[in-house]
Coordinates of C-alpha atoms in Angstrom, one line a residue:
X19 CA 147.9 105.5 115.2
X20 CA 148.1 104.9 118.9
X21 CA 150.4 107.0 121.1
X22 CA 150.9 106.0 124.7
X23 CA 153.2 108.3 126.7
X24 CA 154.5 106.2 129.8
X25 CA 154.0 107.7 133.1
X26 CA 157.7 107.5 133.9
X27 CA 158.4 109.9 131.0
X28 CA 155.7 112.3 132.2
X29 CA 157.1 112.3 135.7
X30 CA 160.7 112.6 134.5
X31 CA 159.6 115.7 132.5
X32 CA 157.9 117.0 135.6
X33 CA 161.1 116.6 137.6
X34 CA 162.9 118.4 134.9
X35 CA 160.4 121.4 135.0
X36 CA 160.8 121.7 138.7
X37 CA 164.6 121.6 138.2
X38 CA 164.3 124.5 135.8
X39 CA 162.3 126.5 138.2
X40 CA 164.9 125.9 141.0
X41 CA 167.9 126.6 138.8
X42 CA 166.7 129.8 137.3
X43 CA 167.9 132.1 140.2
X44 CA 171.3 130.6 139.9
X45 CA 171.4 131.1 136.2
X46 CA 170.2 134.6 136.4
X47 CA 172.6 135.6 139.1
X48 CA 175.8 133.6 138.4
X49 CA 175.6 133.2 134.5
X50 CA 173.9 136.3 133.3
X51 CA 174.3 138.9 136.1
X52 CA 170.6 139.6 135.5
X53 CA 170.0 141.4 138.7
X54 CA 172.6 144.1 137.9
X55 CA 171.0 144.6 134.5
X56 CA 167.5 144.9 136.0
X57 CA 168.9 147.5 138.5
X58 CA 169.4 149.9 135.4
X59 CA 165.6 149.9 134.8
X60 CA 163.2 152.4 136.3
X61 CA 161.9 151.1 139.6
X62 CA 158.4 150.1 138.2
X63 CA 160.1 148.2 135.3
X64 CA 162.4 146.5 137.8
X65 CA 159.4 145.1 139.6
X66 CA 157.6 144.1 136.4
X67 CA 160.8 142.2 135.3
X68 CA 161.0 140.4 138.7
X69 CA 157.3 139.7 138.7
X70 CA 157.5 138.0 135.3
X71 CA 160.5 136.1 136.4
X72 CA 158.5 134.8 139.4
X73 CA 155.6 133.9 137.1
X74 CA 157.9 131.8 134.9
X75 CA 159.4 130.0 137.8
X76 CA 155.9 129.5 139.2
X77 CA 154.5 128.1 135.9
X78 CA 157.5 125.8 135.5
X79 CA 157.2 124.5 139.1
X80 CA 153.4 124.1 138.8
X81 CA 153.6 122.2 135.5
X82 CA 156.2 119.9 137.0
X83 CA 154.0 119.2 140.0
X84 CA 151.0 118.5 138.0
X85 CA 153.1 116.0 135.8
X86 CA 154.5 114.3 138.9
X87 CA 151.3 114.0 140.8
X88 CA 148.8 113.5 138.0
X89 CA 150.4 111.7 135.0
X90 CA 147.3 109.6 134.4
X91 CA 145.0 112.7 134.5
X92 CA 147.2 114.3 131.8
X93 CA 146.3 111.6 129.3
X94 CA 142.7 110.6 130.3
X95 CA 141.3 112.0 127.1
X96 CA 139.0 114.5 129.0
X97 CA 138.6 118.0 127.8
X98 CA 140.5 119.3 130.8
X99 CA 143.4 116.9 130.0
X100 CA 143.4 118.3 126.4
X101 CA 143.3 121.9 127.6
X102 CA 146.1 121.5 130.2
X103 CA 148.4 119.5 128.0
X104 CA 147.7 121.9 125.1
X105 CA 148.5 125.0 127.4
X106 CA 151.8 123.4 128.6
X107 CA 152.7 122.2 125.1
X108 CA 152.2 125.7 123.7
X109 CA 154.3 127.2 126.6
X110 CA 157.3 124.9 126.0
X111 CA 157.1 125.0 122.1
X112 CA 157.0 128.7 122.4
X113 CA 160.0 128.6 124.7
X114 CA 161.9 126.5 122.3
X115 CA 161.0 128.7 119.3
X116 CA 162.0 131.8 121.3
X117 CA 165.3 130.2 122.3
X118 CA 166.1 129.4 118.6
X119 CA 164.9 132.6 117.3
X120 CA 166.3 135.2 119.8
X121 CA 168.8 133.7 122.1
X122 CA 171.6 132.8 119.7
X123 CA 172.4 136.5 119.3
X124 CA 173.4 136.7 123.0
X125 CA 176.6 135.5 124.4
X126 CA 176.8 132.8 127.0
X127 CA 179.9 133.1 129.2
X128 CA 182.8 131.0 127.9
X129 CA 183.2 128.7 131.0
X130 CA 182.8 125.1 130.0
X131 CA 180.2 124.4 132.6
X132 CA 177.9 127.2 131.3
X133 CA 178.3 125.9 127.7
X134 CA 177.3 122.3 128.8
X135 CA 174.5 123.8 131.0
X136 CA 173.2 125.7 128.0
X137 CA 173.0 122.5 125.9
X138 CA 171.4 120.6 128.8
X139 CA 168.7 123.2 129.4
X140 CA 167.9 123.4 125.7
X141 CA 167.6 119.6 125.6
X142 CA 165.2 119.8 128.5
X143 CA 163.1 122.5 126.8
X144 CA 162.8 120.3 123.7
X145 CA 162.0 117.3 125.9
X146 CA 159.2 119.2 127.5
X147 CA 157.8 120.4 124.2
X148 CA 157.8 116.9 122.8
X149 CA 156.3 115.2 125.8
X150 CA 153.3 117.7 126.0
X151 CA 152.8 117.8 122.2
X152 CA 152.6 114.1 122.2
X153 CA 150.2 114.2 125.1
X154 CA 148.0 116.6 123.2
X155 CA 148.0 114.2 120.3
X156 CA 147.3 111.3 122.5
X157 CA 144.3 113.1 124.1
X158 CA 143.0 114.0 120.6
X159 CA 143.2 110.6 118.9
X160 CA 142.5 108.2 121.7

């Protein structure tokens, strides 16, 4: 079995990851009113929540940048390529599992744009999980 992920798909996934990093503040503020919820926490817990949010955005942005700038390096069969694609695949597969397992119990605002956005973001998360899982497989078998 020979899997070859085209560079354009890796780059497209990278653009999508950067998009998620850039859109998260809008989603948190406009869709979920996240900042008002965080204000109800103790000050230290507020900072922890904000810090984790920044980590998530930073990882999404960094993973996207790596994909855009180094698509060939992500599939060159080196140990580093396997480690990086494995890390990113685990991150996005974990995100998809979390999305399926926990998020359906929460209500997304009823505006049509938010419903479409929710489906779009979920499709992006699945796309990222698939791209990087296939890259892991490609790095293992070729």
